[in-house]
Short mmCIF file of C-alpha atoms and ligand atoms in Angstrom, two decimals:
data_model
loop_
_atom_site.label_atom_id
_atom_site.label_comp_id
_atom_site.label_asym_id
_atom_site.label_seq_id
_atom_site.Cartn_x
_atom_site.Cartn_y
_atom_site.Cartn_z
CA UNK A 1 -37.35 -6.39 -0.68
CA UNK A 2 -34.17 -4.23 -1.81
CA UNK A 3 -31.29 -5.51 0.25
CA UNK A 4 -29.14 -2.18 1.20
CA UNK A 5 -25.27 -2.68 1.89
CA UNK A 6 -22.97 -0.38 2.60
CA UNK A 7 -19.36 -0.59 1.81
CA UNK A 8 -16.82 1.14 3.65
CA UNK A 9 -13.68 2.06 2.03
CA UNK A 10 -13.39 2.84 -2.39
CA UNK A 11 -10.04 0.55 -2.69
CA UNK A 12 -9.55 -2.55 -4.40
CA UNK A 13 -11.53 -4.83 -1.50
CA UNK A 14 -14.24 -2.63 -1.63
CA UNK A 15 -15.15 -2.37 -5.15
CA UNK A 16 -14.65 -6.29 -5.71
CA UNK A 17 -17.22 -6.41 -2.88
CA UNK A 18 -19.35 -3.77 -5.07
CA UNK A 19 -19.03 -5.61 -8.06
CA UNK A 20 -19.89 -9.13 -6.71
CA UNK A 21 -23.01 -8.04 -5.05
CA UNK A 22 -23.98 -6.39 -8.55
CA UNK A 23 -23.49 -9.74 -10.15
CA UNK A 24 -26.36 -11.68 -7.87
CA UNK A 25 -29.60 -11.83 -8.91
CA UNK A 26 -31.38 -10.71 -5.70
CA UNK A 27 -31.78 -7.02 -5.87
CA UNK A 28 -29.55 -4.86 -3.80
CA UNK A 29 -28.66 -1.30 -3.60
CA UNK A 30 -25.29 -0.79 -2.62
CA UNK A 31 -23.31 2.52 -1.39
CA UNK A 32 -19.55 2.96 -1.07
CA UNK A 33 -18.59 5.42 1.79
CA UNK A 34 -15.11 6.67 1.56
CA UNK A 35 -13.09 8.83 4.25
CA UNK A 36 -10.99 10.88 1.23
CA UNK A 37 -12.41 12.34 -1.10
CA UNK A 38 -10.97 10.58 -4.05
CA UNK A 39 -11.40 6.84 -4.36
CA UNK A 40 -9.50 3.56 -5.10
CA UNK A 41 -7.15 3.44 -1.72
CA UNK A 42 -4.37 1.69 -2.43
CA UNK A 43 -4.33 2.37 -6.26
CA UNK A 44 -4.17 5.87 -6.27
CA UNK A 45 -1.94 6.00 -2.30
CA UNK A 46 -0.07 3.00 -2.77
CA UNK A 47 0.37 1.75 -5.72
CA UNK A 48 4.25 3.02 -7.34
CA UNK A 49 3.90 6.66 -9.32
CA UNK A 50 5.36 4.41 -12.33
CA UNK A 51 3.69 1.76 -12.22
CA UNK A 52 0.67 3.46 -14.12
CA UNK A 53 0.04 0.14 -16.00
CA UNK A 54 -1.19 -1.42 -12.57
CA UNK A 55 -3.04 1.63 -11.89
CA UNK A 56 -5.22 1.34 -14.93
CA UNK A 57 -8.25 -1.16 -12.97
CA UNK A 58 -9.07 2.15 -11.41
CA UNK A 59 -11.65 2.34 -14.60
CA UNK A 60 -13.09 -0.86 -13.72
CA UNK A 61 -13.54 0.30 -10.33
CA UNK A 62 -14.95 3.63 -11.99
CA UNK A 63 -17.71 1.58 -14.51
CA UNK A 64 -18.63 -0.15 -10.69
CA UNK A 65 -19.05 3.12 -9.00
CA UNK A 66 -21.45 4.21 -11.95
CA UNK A 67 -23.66 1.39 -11.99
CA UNK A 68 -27.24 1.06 -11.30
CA UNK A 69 -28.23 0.86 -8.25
CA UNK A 70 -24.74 2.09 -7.11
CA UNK A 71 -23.97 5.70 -4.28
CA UNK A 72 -21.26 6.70 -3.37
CA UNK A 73 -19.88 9.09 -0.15
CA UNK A 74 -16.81 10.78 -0.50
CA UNK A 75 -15.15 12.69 2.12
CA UNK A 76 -17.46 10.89 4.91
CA UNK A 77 -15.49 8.73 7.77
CA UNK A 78 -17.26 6.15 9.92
CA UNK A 79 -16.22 7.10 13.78
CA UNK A 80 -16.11 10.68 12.75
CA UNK A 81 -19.43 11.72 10.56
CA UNK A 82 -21.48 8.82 11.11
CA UNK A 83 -21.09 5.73 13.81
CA UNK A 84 -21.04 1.80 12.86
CA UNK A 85 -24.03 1.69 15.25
CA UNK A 86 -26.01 4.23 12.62
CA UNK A 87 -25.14 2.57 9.85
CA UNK A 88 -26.19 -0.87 11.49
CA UNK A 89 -29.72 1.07 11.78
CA UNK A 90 -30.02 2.29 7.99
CA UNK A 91 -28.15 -0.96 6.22
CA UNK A 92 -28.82 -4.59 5.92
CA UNK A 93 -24.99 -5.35 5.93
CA UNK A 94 -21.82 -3.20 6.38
CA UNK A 95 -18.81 -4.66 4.77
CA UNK A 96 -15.72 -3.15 6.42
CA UNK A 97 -12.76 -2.87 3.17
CA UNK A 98 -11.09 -0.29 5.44
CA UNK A 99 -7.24 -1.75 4.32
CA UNK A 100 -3.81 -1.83 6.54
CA UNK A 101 -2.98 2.15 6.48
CA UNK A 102 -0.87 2.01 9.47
CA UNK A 103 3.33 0.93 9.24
CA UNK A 104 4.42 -2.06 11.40
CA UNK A 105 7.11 -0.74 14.08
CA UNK A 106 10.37 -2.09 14.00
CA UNK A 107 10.05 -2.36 17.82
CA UNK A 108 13.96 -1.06 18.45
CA UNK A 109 15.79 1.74 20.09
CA UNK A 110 15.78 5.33 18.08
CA UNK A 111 12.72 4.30 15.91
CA UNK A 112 11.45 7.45 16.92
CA UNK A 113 14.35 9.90 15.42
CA UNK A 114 13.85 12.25 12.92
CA UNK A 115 14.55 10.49 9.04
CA UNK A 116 12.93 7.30 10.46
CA UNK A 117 9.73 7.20 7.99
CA UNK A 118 7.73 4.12 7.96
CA UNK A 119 6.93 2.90 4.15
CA UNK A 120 2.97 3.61 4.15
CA UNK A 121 3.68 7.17 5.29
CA UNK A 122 6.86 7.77 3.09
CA UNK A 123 4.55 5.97 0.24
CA UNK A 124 1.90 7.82 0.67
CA UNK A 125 3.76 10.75 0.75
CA UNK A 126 4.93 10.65 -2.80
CA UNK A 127 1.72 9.13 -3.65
CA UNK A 128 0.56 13.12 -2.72
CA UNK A 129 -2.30 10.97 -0.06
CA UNK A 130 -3.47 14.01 1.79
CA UNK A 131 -2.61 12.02 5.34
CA UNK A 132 1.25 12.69 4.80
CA UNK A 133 1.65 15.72 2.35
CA UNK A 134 3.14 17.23 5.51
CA UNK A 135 5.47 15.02 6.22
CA UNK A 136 7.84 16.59 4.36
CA UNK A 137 11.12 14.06 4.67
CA UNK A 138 14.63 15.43 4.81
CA UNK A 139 16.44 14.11 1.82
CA UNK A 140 19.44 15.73 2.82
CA UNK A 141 21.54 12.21 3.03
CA UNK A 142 23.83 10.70 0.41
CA UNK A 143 23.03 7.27 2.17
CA UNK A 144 19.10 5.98 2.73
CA UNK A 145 19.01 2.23 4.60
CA UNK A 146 15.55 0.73 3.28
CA UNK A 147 14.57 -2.20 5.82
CA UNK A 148 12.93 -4.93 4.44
CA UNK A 149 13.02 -6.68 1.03
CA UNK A 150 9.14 -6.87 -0.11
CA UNK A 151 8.03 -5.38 -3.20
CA UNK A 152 6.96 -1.70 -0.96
CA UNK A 153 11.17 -1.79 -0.21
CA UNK A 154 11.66 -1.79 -4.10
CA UNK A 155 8.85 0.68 -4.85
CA UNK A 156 10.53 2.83 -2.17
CA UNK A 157 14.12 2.26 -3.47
CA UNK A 158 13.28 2.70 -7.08
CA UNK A 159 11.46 6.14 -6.97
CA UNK A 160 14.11 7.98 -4.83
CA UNK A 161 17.10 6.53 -7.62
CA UNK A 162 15.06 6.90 -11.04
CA UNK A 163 15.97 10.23 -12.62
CA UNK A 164 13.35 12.86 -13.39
CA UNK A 165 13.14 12.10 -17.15
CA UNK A 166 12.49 8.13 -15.61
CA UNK A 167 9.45 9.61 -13.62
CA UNK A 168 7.80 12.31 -16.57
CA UNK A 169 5.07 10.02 -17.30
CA UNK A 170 4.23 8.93 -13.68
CA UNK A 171 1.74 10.68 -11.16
CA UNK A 172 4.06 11.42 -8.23
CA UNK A 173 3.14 14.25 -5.98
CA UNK A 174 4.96 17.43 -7.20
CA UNK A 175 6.86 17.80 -3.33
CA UNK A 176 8.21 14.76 -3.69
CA UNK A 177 9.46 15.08 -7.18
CA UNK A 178 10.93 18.01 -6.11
CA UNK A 179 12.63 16.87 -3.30
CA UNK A 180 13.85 13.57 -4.44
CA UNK A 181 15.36 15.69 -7.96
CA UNK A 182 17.35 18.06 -5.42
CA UNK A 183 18.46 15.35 -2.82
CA UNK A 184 21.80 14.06 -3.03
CA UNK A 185 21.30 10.29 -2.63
CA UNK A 186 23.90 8.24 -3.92
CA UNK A 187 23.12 4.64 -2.22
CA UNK A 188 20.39 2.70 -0.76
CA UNK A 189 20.85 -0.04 1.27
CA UNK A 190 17.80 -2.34 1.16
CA UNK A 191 18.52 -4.67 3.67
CA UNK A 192 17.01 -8.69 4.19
CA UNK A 193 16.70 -10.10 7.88
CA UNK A 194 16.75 -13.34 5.79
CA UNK A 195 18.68 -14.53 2.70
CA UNK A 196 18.18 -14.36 -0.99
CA UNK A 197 16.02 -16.87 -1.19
CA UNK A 198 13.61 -16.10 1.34
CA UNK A 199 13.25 -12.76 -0.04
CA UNK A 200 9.66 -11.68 -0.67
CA UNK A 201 9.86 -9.20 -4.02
CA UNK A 202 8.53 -10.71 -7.35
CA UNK A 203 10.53 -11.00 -9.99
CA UNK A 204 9.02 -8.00 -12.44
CA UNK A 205 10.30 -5.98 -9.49
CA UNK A 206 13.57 -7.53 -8.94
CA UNK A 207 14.21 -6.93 -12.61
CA UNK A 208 13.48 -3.44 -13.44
CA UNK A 209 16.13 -2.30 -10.69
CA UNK A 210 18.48 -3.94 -13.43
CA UNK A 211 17.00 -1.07 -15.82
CA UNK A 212 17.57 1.91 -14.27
CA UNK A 213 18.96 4.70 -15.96
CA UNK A 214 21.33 5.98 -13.81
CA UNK A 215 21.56 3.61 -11.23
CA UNK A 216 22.89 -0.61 -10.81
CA UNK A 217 21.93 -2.91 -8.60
CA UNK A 218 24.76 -4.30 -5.87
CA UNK A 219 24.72 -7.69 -4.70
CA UNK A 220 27.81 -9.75 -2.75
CA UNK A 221 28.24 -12.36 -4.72
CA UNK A 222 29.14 -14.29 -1.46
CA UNK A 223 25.70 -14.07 -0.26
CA UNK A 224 24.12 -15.81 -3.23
CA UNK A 225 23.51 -19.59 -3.19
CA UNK A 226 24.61 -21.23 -6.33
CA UNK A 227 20.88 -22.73 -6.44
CA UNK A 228 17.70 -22.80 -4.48
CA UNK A 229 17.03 -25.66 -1.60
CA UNK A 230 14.47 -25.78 1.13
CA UNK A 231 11.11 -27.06 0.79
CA UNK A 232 9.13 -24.88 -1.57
CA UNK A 233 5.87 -25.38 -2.88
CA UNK A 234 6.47 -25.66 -6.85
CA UNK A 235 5.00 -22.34 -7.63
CA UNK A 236 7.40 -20.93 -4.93
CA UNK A 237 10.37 -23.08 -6.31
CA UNK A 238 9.91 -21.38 -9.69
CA UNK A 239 9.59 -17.46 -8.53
CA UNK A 240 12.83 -18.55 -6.43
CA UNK A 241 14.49 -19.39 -9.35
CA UNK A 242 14.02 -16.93 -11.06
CA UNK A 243 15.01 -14.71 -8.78
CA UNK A 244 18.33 -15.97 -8.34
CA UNK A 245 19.02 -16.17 -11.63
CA UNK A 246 18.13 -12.33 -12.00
CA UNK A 247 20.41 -11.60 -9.07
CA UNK A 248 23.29 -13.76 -10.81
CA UNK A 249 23.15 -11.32 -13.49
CA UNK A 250 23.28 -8.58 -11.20
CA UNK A 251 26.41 -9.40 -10.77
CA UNK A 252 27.58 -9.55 -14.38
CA UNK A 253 26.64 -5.80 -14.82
CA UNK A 254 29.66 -4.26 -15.17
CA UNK A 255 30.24 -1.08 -12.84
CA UNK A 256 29.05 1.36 -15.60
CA UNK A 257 28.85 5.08 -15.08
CA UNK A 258 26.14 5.36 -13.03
CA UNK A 259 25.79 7.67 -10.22
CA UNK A 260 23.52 5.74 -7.86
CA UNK A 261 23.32 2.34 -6.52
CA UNK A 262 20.97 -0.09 -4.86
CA UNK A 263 22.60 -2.06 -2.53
CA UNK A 264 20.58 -5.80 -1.54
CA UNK A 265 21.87 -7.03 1.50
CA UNK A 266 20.66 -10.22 3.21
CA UNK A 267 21.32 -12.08 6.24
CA UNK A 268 21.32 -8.83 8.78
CA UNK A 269 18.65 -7.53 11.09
CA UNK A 270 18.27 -3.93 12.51
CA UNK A 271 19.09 -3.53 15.99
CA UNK A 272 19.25 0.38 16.83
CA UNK A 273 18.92 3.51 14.98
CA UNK A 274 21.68 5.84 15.73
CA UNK A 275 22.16 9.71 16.41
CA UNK A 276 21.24 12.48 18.22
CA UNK A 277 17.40 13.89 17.93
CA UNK A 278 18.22 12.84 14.17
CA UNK A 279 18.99 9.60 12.26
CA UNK A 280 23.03 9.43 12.05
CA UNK A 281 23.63 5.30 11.17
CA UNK A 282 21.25 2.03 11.62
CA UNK A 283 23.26 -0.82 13.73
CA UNK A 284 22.71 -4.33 12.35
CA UNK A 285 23.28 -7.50 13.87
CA UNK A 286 24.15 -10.54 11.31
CA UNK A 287 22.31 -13.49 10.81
CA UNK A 288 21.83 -16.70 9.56
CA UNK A 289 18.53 -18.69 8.76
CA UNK A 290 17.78 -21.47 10.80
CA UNK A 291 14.51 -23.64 10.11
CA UNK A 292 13.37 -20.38 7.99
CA UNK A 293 13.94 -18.01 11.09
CA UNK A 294 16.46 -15.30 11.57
CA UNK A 295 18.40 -15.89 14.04
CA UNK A 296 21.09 -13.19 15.25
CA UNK A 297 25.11 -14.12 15.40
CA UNK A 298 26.16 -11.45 17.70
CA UNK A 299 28.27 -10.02 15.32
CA UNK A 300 27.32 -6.13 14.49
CA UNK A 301 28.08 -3.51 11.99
CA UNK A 302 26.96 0.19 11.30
CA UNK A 303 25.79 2.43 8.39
CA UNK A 304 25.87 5.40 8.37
CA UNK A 305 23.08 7.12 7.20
CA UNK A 306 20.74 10.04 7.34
CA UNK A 307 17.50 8.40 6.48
CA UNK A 308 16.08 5.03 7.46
CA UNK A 309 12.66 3.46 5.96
CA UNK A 310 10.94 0.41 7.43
CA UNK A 311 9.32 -1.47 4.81
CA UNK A 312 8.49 -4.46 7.10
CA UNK A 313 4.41 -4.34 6.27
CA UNK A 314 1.23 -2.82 7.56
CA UNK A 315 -1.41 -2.94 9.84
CA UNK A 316 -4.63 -1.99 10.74
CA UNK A 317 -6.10 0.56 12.71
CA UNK A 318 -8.82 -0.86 15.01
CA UNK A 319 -12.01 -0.06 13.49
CA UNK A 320 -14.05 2.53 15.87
CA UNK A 321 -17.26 -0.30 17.22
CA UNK A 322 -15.94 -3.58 15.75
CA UNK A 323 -14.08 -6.11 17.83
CA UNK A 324 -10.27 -6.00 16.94
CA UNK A 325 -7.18 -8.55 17.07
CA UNK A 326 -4.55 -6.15 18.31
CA UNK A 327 -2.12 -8.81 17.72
CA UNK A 328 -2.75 -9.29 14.19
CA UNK A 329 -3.71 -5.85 13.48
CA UNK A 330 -6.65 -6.63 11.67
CA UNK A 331 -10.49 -7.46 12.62
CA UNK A 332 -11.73 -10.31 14.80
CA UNK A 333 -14.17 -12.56 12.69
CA UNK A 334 -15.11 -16.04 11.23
CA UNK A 335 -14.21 -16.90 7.68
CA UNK A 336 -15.08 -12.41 6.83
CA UNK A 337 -17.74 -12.65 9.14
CA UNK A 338 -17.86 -9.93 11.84
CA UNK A 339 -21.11 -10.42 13.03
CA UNK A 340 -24.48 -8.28 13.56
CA UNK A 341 -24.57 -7.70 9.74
CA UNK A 342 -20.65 -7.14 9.58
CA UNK A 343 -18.70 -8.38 7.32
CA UNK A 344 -14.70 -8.43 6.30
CA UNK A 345 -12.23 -7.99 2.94
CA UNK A 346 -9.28 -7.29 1.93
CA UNK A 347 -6.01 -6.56 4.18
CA UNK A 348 -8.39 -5.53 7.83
CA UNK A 349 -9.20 -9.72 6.93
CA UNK A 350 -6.71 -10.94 5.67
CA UNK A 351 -3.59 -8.79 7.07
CA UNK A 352 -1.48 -6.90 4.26
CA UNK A 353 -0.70 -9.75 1.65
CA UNK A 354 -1.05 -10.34 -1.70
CA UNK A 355 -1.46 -8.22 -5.06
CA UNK A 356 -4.58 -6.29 -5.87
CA UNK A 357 -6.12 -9.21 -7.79
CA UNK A 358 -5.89 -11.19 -4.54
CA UNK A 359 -8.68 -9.25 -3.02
CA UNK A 360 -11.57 -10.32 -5.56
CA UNK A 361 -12.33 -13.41 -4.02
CA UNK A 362 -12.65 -11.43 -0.75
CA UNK A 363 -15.42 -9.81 -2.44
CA UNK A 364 -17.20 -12.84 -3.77
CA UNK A 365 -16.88 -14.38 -0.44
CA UNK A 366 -18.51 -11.43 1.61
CA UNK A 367 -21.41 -10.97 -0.83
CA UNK A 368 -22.14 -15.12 -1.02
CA UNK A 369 -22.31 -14.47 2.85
CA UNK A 370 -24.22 -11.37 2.90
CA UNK A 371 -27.06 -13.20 0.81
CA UNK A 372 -26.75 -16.41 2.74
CA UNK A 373 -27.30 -14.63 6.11
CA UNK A 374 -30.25 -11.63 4.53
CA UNK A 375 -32.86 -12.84 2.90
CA UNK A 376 -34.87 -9.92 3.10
CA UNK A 377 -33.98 -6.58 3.15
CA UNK A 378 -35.53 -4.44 5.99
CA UNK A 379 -33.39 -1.35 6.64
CA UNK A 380 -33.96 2.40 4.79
CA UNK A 381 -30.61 2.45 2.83
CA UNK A 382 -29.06 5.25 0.94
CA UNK A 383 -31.89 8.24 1.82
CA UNK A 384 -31.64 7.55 5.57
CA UNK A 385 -28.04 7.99 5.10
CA UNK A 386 -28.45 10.99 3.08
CA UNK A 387 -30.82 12.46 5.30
CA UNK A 388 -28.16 12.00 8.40
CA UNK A 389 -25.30 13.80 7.12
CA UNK A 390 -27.61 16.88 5.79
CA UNK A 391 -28.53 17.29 9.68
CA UNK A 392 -24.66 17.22 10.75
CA UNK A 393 -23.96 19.36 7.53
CA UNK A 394 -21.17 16.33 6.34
CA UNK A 395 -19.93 18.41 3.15
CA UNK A 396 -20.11 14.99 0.98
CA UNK A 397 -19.15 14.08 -2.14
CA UNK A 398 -21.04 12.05 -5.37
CA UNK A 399 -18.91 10.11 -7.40
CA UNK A 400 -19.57 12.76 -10.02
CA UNK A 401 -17.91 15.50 -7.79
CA UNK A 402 -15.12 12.91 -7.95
CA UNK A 403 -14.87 12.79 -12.00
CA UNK A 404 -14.18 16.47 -11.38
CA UNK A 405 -12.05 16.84 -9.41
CA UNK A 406 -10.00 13.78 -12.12
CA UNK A 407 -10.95 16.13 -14.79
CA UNK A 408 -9.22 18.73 -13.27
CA UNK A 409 -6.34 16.87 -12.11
CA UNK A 410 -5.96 15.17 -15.78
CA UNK A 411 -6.04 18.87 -17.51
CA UNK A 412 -3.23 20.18 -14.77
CA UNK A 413 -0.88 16.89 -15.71
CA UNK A 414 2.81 18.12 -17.05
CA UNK A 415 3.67 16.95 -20.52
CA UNK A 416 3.88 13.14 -20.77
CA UNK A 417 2.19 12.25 -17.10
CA UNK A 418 -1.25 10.90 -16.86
CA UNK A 419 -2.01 13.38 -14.23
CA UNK A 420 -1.35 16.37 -11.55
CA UNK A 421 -2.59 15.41 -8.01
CA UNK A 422 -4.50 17.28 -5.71
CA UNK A 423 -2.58 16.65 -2.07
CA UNK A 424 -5.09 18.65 0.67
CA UNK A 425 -8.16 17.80 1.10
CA UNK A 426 -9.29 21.38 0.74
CA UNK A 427 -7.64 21.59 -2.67
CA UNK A 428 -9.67 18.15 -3.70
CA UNK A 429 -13.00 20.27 -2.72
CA UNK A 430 -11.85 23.54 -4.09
CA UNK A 431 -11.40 21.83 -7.46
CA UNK A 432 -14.86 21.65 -7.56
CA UNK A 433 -16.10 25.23 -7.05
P1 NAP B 501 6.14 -8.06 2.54
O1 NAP B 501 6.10 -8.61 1.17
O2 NAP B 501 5.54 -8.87 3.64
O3 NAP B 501 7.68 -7.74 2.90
C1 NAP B 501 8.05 -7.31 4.17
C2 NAP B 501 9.56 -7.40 4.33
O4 NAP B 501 9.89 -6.87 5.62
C3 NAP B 501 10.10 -8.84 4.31
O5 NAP B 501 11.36 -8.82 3.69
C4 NAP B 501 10.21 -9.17 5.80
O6 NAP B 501 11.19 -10.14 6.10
C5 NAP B 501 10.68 -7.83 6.34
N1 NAP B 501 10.45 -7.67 7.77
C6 NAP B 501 9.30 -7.82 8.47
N2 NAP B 501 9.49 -7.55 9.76
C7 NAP B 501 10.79 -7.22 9.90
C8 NAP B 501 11.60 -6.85 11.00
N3 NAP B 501 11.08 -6.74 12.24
N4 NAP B 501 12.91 -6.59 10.81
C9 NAP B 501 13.44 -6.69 9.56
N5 NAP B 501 12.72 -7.03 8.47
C10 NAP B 501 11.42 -7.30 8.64
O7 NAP B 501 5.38 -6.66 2.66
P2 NAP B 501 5.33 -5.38 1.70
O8 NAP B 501 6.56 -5.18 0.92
O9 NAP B 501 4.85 -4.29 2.60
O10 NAP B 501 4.17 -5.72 0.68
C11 NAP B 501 2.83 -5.98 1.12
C12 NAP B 501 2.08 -6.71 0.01
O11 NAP B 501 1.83 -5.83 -1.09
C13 NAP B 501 2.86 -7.88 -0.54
O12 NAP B 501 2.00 -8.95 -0.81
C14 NAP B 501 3.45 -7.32 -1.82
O13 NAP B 501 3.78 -8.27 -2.80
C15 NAP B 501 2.33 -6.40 -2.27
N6 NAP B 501 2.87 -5.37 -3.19
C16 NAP B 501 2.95 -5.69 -4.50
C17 NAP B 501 3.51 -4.79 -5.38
C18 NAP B 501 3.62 -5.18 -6.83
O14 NAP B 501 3.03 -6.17 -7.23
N7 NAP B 501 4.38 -4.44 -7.62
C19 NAP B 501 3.99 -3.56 -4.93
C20 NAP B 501 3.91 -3.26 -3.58
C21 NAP B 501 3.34 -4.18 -2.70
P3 NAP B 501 10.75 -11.67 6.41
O15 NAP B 501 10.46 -12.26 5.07
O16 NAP B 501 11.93 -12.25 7.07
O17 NAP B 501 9.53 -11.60 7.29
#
């Protein structure tokens, strides 16, 4: 008997998932439901505007969604259209590849101010991800204090210093184009709790903010080690190096005419944001590293600035029916393993680490389980699902509305960029009448 699966969520996690159960010989029908009505999550919300290169597996993930034996639900939410306890009725196993949408909170006074923008809404709000096209920042601030020093606070700190000619051939959302061209930024301080060493960027990253057009990278040459000591693995060791060695030559650029700069400071942790209703200055505490830890000196300084962006990491929404780890911000289960035909990948497992690659094993993992545990299929699949969203009238969309509505966004694209984006839901479903 057909074993039916559903997968919830059309990003990276969930079409690994898609395309490992495809690869087994035991016949299976699977169906991807998806809350937006445009796939790939991350890759089309979170991935950089210019980094199209990375953005290209979205037509792997499209050759997956076309497959045999293959549906797809756009524009159709579990919790809202359709419960996990329904879907438990009409599929053998539910794999949950729901992602980390939500921003980790600082946790300090004034976090709440207006100009404090969290990096998965501020990224998805250039990304044009329907969620924060209203979000509309105020770029009004010479100054912009980026917290963190991941490789989202380099995305972030990139795209508001490369120039408009630097972002023609990118996808960004036309709003924040606009706004980031007419804002008069000058400096962004992206700002490590830890030291250079410990810092979490790659090194691709690291280097292109050496490339930038009109804009140089600033480093205090006090704060750099002259090598890298601790107890690394070797792998670790070598990206470590390598950083270093990029931010030695930092230091060598000379002070060229460039109107922008990107400021990486380490050793400094945010303690409260300042102003009145509205972001005025960030106050940091220094700090040095002790046994890999942060650990506050009681000395302080301010910035001031008008805009302040946490890029300290996701989390998870709990997941409307599943047990959740509030703690961890992600799902509570054994090795992917939810239970009752439940299974985990990707960053509601895992928490929000790793590249997009990272998540393919996820997938292999969950489908080995799913044909461990189900042997047998016994559950209607794709018509009973069908069948329940005609009753509630669930305006849903095939994967071929989908290649639509990238037609259409593909024939709007300005001269040189791979494409125009569609930022309201409503516009995504207009495109296709
Ligand atoms: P991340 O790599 O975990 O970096 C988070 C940063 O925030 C770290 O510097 C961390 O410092 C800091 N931080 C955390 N809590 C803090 C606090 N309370 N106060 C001050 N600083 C704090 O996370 P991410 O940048 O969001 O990236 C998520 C994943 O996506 C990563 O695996 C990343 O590599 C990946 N990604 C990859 C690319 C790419 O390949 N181009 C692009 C974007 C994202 P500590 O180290 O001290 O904790």
């Amino acid at each position: 008997m057909t074993i039916n699966v559903a997968v919830i969520g059309a990003g990276p996690s969930g079409f690994y998932t898609v395309d490992a159960l495809l690869k087994h010989e035991t016949d299976v029908r699977v169906d991807i439901i998806e809350r937006l009505p445009t796939p790939f999550g991350l890759i089309r919300g979170g991935v950089a505007p210019d980094h199209q290169t990375t953005k290209k597996v979205a037509r792997v993930y499209e050759k997956t969604a076309l497959s045999d034996g293959v549906g797809y639900f756009g524009n159709v939410e579990v919790g809202r259209d359709v419960t996990i306890a329904e879907l438990q009725d009409i599929y053998d196993a539910i794999v949950l590849a729901v992602g980390a949408p939500r921003d980790r909170k600082l946790g300090i006074p004034g976090e709440n101010k207006t100009g404090v923008f969290g990096s998965a809404d501020f990224v998805g709000w250039y990304n044009g991800h329907p969620d924060f096209t209203d979000l509309k920042p105020k770029l009004n601030t010479e100054t912009v204090v980026v917290i963190g020093q991941g490789n989202v606070a380099v995305d972030v700190a990139r795209v508001l210093v490369k120039t408009p000619e630097e972002m023609t051939e990118t996808d960004i959302a036309d709003h924040a184009a606009d706004a980031i061209d007419a804002s008069p930024i000058t400096d962004i301080h992206m700002i490590g709790r830890r030291g250079p060493i410990e810092a979490k960027f790659t090194n691709v990253e690291l280097r292109e903010m050496g490339k930038l057009a009109d804009c140089q990278p600033v480093i205090n040459a006090a704060q750099l080690p002259d090598e890298v000591t601790g107890d690394w693995s070797d792998r670790d060791k070598r990206l470590k190096d390598r950083n270093l060695a990029t931010m030695k030559e930092f230091l060598d650029i000379s002070p060229e005419d460039k109107s922008k700069r990107v400021h990486f400071s380490f050793y400094a942790k945010p303690v409260e944001i300042l102003g009145g209703d509205a972001v005025e200055g960030i106050r940091m505490e220094n700090t040095k590293v002790e046994a890999g830890r942060s650990v506050g000196t009681g000395e302080f300084f301010e910035i001031e600035c008008g805009l302040v962006i946490p890029a300290i990491g996701y989390f998870s929404d709990p997941f409307p029916g599943v047990p959740f780890d509030a703690d961890n911000g992600i799902v509570i289960h054994d090795e992917g393993r939810v239970g009752d035909g439940i299974y985990a990948v990707g960053w509601i497992k895992r928490g929000p680490t790793g590249v997009i690659g990272t998540n393919k094993p996820d997938g292999d993992i969950a489908a080995t389980q799913i044909f461990e545990d189900i042997t047998g299929g016994a559950k209607p699949g794709r018509e009973a699902l069908e069948a329940l969203l005609e009753e509630r009238s669930v305006p849903r969309l095939s994967f071929q509305d989908w290649l639509r509505i990238d037609e259409a966004e593909v024939a709007a694209a300005k001269p040189g960029a791979p494409r125009r984006k569609f930022v309201t839901i409503d516009t995504m479903i207009g495109a296709l009448n």
